[in-house]
mmCIF file with all atom_site columns, C-alpha atoms in Angstrom:
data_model
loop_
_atom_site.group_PDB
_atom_site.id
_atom_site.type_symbol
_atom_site.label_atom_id
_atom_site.label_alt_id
_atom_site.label_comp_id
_atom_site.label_asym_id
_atom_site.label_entity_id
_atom_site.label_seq_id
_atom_site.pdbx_PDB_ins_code
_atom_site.Cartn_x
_atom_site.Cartn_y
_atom_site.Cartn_z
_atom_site.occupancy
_atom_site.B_iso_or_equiv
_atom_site.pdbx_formal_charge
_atom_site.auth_seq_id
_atom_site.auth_comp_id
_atom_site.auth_asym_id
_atom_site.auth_atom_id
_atom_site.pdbx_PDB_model_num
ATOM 1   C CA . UNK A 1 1   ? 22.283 -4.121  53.193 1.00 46.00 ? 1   UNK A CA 1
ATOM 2   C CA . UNK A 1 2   ? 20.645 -1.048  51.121 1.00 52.00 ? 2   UNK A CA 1
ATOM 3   C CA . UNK A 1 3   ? 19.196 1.805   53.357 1.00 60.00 ? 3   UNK A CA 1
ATOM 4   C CA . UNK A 1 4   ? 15.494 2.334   54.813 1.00 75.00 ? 4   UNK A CA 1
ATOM 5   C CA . UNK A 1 5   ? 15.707 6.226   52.940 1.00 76.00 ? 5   UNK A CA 1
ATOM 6   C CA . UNK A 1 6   ? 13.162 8.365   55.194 1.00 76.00 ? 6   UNK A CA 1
ATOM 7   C CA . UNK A 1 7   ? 15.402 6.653   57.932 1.00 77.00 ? 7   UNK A CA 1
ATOM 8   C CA . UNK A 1 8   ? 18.457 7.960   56.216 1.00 79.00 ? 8   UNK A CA 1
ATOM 9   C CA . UNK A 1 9   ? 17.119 11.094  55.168 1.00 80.00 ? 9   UNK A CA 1
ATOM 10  C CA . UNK A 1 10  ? 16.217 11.770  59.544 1.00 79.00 ? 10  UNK A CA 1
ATOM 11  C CA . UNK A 1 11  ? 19.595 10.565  60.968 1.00 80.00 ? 11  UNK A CA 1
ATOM 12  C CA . UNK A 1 12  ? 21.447 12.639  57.449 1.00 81.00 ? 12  UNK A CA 1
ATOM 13  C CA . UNK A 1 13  ? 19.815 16.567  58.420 1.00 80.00 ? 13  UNK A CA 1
ATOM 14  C CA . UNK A 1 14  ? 20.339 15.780  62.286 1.00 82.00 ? 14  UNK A CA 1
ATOM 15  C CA . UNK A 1 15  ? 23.749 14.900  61.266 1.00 81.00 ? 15  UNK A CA 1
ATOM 16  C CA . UNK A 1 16  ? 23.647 18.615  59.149 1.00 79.00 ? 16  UNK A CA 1
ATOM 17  C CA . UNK A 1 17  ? 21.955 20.067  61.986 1.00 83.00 ? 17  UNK A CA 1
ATOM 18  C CA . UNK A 1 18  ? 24.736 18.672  64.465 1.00 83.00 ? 18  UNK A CA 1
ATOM 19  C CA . UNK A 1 19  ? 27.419 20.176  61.917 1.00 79.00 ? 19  UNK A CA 1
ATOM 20  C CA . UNK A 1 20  ? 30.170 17.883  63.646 1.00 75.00 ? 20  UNK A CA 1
ATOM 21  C CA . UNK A 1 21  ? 29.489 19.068  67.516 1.00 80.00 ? 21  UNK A CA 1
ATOM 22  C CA . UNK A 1 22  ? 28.715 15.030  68.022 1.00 83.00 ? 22  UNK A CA 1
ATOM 23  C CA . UNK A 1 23  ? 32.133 12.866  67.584 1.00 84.00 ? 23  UNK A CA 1
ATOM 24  C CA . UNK A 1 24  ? 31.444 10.522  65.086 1.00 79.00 ? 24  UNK A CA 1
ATOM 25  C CA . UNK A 1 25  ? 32.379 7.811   68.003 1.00 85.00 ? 25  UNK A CA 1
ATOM 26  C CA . UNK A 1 26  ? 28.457 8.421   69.585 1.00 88.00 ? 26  UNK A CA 1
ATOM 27  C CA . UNK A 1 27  ? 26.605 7.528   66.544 1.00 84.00 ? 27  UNK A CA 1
ATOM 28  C CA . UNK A 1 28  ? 25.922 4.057   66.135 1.00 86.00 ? 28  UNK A CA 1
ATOM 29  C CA . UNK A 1 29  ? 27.627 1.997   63.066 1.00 87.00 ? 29  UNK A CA 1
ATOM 30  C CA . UNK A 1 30  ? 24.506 1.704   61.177 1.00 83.00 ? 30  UNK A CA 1
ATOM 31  C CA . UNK A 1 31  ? 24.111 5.716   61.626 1.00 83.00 ? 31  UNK A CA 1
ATOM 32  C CA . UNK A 1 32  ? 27.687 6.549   60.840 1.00 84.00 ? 32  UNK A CA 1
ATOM 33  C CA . UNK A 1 33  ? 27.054 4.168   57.795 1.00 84.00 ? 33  UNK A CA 1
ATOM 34  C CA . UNK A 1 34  ? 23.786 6.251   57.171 1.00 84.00 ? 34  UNK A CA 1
ATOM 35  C CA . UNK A 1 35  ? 26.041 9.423   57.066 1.00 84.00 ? 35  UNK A CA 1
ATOM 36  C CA . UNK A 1 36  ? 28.194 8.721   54.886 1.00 86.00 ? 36  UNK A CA 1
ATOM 37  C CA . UNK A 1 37  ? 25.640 7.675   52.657 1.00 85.00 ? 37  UNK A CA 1
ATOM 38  C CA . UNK A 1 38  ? 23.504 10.657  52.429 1.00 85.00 ? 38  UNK A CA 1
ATOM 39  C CA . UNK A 1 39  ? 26.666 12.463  52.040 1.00 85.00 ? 39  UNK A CA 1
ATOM 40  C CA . UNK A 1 40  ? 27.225 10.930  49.112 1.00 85.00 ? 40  UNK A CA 1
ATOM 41  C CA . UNK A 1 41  ? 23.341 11.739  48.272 1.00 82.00 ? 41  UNK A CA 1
ATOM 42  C CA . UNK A 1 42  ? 24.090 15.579  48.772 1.00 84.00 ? 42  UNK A CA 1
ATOM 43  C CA . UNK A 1 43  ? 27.115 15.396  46.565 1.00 84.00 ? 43  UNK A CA 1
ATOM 44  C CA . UNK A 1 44  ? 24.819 13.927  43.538 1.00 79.00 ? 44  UNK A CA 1
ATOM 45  C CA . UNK A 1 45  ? 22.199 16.261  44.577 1.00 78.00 ? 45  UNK A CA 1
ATOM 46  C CA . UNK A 1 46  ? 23.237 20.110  45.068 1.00 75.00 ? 46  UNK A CA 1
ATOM 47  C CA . UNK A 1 47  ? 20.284 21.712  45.779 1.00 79.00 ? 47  UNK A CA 1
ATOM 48  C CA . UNK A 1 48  ? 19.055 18.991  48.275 1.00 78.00 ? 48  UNK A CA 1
ATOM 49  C CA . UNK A 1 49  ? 20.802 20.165  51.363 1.00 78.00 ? 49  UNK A CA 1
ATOM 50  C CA . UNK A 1 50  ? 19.028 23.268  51.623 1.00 80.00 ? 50  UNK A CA 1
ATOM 51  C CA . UNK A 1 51  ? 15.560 22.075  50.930 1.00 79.00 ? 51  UNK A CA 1
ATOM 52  C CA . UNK A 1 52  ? 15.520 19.477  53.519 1.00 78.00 ? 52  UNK A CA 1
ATOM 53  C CA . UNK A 1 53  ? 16.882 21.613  55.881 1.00 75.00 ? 53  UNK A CA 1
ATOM 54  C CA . UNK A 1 54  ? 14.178 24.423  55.386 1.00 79.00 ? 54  UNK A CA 1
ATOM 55  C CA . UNK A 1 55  ? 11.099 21.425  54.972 1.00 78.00 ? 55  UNK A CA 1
ATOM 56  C CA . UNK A 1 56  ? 8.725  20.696  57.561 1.00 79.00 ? 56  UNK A CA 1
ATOM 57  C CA . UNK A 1 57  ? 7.885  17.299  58.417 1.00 76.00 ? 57  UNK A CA 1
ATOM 58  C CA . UNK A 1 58  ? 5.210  17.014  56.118 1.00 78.00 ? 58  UNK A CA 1
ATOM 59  C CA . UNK A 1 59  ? 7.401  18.643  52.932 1.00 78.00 ? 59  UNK A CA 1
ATOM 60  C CA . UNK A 1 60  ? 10.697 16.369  54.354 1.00 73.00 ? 60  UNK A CA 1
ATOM 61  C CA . UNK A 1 61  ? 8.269  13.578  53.211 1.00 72.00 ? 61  UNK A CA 1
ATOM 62  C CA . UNK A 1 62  ? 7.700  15.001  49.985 1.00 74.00 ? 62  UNK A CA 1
ATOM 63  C CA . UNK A 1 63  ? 11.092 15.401  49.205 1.00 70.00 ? 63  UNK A CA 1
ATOM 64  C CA . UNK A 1 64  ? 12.041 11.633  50.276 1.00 68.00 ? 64  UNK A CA 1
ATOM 65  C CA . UNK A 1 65  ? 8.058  10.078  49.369 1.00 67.00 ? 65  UNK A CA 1
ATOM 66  C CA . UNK A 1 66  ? 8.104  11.538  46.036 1.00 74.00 ? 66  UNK A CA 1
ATOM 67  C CA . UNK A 1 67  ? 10.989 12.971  44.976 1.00 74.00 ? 67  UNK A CA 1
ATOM 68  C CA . UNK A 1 68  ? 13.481 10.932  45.516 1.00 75.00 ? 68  UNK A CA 1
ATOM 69  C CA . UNK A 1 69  ? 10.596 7.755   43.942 1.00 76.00 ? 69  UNK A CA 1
ATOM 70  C CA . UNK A 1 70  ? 10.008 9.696   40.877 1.00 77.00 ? 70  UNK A CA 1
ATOM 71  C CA . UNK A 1 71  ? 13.979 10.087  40.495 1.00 74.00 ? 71  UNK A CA 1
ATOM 72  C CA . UNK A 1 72  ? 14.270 6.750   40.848 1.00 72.00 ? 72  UNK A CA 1
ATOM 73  C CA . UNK A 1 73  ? 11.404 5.702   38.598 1.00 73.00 ? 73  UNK A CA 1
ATOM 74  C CA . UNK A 1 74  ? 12.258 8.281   36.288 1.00 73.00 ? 74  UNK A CA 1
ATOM 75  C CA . UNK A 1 75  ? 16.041 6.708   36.472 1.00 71.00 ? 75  UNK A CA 1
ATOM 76  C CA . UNK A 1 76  ? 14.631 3.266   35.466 1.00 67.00 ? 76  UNK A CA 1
ATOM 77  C CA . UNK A 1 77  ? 12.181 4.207   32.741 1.00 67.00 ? 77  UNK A CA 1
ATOM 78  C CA . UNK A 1 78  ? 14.678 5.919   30.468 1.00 61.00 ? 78  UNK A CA 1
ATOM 79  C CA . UNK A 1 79  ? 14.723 4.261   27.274 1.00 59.00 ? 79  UNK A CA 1
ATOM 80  C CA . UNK A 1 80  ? 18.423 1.673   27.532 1.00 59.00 ? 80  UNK A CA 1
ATOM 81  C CA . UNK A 1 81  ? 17.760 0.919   23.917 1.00 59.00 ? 81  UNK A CA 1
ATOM 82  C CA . UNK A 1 82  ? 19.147 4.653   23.314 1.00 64.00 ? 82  UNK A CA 1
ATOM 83  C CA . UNK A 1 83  ? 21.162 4.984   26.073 1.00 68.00 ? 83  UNK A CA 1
ATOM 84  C CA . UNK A 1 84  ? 23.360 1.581   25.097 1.00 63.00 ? 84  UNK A CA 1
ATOM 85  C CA . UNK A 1 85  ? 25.265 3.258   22.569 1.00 66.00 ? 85  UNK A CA 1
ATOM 86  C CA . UNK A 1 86  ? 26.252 5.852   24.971 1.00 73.00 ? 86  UNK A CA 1
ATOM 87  C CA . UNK A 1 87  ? 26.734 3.996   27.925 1.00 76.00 ? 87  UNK A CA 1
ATOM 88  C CA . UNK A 1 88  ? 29.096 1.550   27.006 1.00 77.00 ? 88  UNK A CA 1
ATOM 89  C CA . UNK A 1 89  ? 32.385 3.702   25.915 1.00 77.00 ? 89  UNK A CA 1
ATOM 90  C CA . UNK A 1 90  ? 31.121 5.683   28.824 1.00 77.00 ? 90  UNK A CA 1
ATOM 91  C CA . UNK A 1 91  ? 31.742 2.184   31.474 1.00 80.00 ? 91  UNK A CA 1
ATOM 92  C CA . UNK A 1 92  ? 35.364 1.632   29.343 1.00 77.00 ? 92  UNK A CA 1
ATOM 93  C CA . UNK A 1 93  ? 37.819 3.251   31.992 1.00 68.00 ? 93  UNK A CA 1
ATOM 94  C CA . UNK A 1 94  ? 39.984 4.308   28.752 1.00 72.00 ? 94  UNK A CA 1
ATOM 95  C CA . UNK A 1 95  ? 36.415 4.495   26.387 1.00 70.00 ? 95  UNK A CA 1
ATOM 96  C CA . UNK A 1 96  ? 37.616 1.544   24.453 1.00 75.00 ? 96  UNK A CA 1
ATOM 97  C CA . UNK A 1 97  ? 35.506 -1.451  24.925 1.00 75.00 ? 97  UNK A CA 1
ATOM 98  C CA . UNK A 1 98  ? 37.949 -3.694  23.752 1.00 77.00 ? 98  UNK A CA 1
ATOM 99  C CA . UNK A 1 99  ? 39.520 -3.547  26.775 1.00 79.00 ? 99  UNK A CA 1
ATOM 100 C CA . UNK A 1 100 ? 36.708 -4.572  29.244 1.00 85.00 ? 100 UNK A CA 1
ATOM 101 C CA . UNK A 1 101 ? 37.137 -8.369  30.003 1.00 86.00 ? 101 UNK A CA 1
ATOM 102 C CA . UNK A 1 102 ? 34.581 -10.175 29.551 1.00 88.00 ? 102 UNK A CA 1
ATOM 103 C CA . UNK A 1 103 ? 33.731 -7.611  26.810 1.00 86.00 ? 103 UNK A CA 1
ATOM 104 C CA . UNK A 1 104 ? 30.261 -6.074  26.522 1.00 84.00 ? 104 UNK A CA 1
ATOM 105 C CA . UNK A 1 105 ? 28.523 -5.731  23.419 1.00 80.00 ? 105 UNK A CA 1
ATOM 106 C CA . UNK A 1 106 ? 25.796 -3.306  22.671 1.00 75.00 ? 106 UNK A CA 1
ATOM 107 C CA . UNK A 1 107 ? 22.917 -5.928  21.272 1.00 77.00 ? 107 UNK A CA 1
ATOM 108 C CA . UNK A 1 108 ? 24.082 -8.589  24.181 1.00 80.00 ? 108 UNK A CA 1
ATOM 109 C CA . UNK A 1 109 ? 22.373 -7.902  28.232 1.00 76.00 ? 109 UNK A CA 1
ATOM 110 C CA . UNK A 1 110 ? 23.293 -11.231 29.378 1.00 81.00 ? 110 UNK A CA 1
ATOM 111 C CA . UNK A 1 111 ? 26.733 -10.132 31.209 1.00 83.00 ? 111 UNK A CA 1
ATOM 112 C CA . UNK A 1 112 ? 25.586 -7.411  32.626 1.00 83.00 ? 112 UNK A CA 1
ATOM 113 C CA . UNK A 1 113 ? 24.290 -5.268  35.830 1.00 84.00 ? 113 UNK A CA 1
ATOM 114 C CA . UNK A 1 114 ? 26.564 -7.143  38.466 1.00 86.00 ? 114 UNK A CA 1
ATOM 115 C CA . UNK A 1 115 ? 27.071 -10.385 36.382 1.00 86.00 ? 115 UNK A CA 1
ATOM 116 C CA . UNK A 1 116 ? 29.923 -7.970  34.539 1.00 88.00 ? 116 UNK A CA 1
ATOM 117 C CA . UNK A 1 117 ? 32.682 -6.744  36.804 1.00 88.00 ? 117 UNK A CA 1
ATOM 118 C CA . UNK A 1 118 ? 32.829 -3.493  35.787 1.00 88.00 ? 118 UNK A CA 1
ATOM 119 C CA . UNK A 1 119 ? 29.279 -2.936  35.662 1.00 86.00 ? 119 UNK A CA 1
ATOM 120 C CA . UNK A 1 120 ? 28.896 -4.491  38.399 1.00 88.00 ? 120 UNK A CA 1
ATOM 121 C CA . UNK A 1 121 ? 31.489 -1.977  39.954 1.00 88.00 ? 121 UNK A CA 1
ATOM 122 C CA . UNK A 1 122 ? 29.273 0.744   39.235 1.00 87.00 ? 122 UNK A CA 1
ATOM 123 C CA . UNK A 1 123 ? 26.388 -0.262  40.194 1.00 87.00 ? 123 UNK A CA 1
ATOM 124 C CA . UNK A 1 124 ? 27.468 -0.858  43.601 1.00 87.00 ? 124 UNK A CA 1
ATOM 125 C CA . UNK A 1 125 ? 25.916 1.059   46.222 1.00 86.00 ? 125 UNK A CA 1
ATOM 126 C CA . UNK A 1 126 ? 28.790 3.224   48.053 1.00 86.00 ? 126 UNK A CA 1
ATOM 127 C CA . UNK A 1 127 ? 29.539 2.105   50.927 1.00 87.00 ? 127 UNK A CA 1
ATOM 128 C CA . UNK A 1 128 ? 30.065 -1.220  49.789 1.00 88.00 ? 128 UNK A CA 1
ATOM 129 C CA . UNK A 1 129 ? 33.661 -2.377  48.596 1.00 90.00 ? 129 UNK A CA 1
ATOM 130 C CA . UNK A 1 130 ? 33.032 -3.969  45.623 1.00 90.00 ? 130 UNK A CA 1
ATOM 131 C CA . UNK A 1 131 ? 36.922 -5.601  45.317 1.00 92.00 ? 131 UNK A CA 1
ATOM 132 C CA . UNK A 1 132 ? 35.176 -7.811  47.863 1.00 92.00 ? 132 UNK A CA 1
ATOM 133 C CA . UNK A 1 133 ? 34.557 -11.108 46.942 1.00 91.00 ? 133 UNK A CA 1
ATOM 134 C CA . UNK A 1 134 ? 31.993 -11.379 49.270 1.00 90.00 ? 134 UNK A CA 1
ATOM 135 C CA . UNK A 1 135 ? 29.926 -8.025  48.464 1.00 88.00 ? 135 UNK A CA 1
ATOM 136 C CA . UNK A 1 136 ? 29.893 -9.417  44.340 1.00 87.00 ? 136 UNK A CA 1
ATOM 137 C CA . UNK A 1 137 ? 28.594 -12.758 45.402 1.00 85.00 ? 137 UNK A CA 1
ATOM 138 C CA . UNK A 1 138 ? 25.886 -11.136 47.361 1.00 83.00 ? 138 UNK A CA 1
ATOM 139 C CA . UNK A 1 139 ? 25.377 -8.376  45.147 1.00 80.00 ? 139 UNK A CA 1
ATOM 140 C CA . UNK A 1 140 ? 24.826 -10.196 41.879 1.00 73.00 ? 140 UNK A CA 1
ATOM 141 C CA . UNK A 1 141 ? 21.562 -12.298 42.913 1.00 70.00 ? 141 UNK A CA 1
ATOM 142 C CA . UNK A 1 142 ? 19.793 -8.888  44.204 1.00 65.00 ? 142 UNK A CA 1
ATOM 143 C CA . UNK A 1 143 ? 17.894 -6.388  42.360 1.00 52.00 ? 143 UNK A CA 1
ATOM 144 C CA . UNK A 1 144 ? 16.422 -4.904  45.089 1.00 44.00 ? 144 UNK A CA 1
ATOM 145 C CA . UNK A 1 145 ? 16.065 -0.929  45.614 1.00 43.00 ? 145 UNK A CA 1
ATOM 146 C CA . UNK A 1 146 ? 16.814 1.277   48.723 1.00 47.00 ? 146 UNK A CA 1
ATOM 147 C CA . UNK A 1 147 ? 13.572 0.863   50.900 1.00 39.00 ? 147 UNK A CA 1
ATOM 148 C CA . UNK A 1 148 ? 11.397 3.939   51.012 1.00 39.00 ? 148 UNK A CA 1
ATOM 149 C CA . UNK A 1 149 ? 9.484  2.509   54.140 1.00 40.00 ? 149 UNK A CA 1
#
């Protein structure tokens, strides 16, 4: 289900470096799925494009090897004792929390990550629908990060 990302981050600059000249028709599901994907990488990263299109090899592996594994550690390690606060009025579509159902409270985890359906909803990778009953039932018993492999 999530992405091998050096895999991703290959098939996404060939897909730059084709610039639409390939119909979308000749890549494979799993690459058009890859696409749309990074795309949505590149729209939470603006500088990325242009480095990975001017990397070598060796720097491309940089960017996805360490970069991208710091972001992600860096992402995890920030302290959610300070962030709750902020976080939940944030996850309230209107910012009031009475209005998320099953409600969330700041000094309770036990409803949340996918357990909660709106957290749940935003932790949901991208290309997934998550108004699929399917995707939440196989969603909420994994924890497991994008492969780096």
């Amino acid at each position: 289900m999530l992405p091998n990302m050096k895999a991703m981050i290959a098939n996404g600059i060939s897909f730059l470096i084709d610039d639409n000249a390939t119909p979308a028709e000749d890549y494979s599901s799993d690459q058009r799925r890859e696409q749309a994907m990074f795309k949505e990488l590149l729209n939470r990263c603006p500088g990325l494009p242009k480095e990975l299109l001017r990397a070598t090899q060796e720097e491309e592996d940089e960017v996805v090897g360490n970069k991208l594994k710091r972001g992600v550690a860096c992402a995890r390690s920030d302290d959610t004792k300070n962030l709750k606060k902020e976080i939940l009025p944030w996850i309230a579509v209107d910012g009031n929390l009475q209005n998320l159902n099953p409600q969330l409270h700041r000094n309770v985890k036990t409803n949340r990550g996918f357990h909660h359906p709106r957290t749940g909803q935003l932790l949901c990778p991208v290309d997934l629908d998550w108004k699929d009953a399917d995707i939440r039932r196989d969603t909420e018993h994994t924890q497991a990060p994008a492969s780096f492999g």
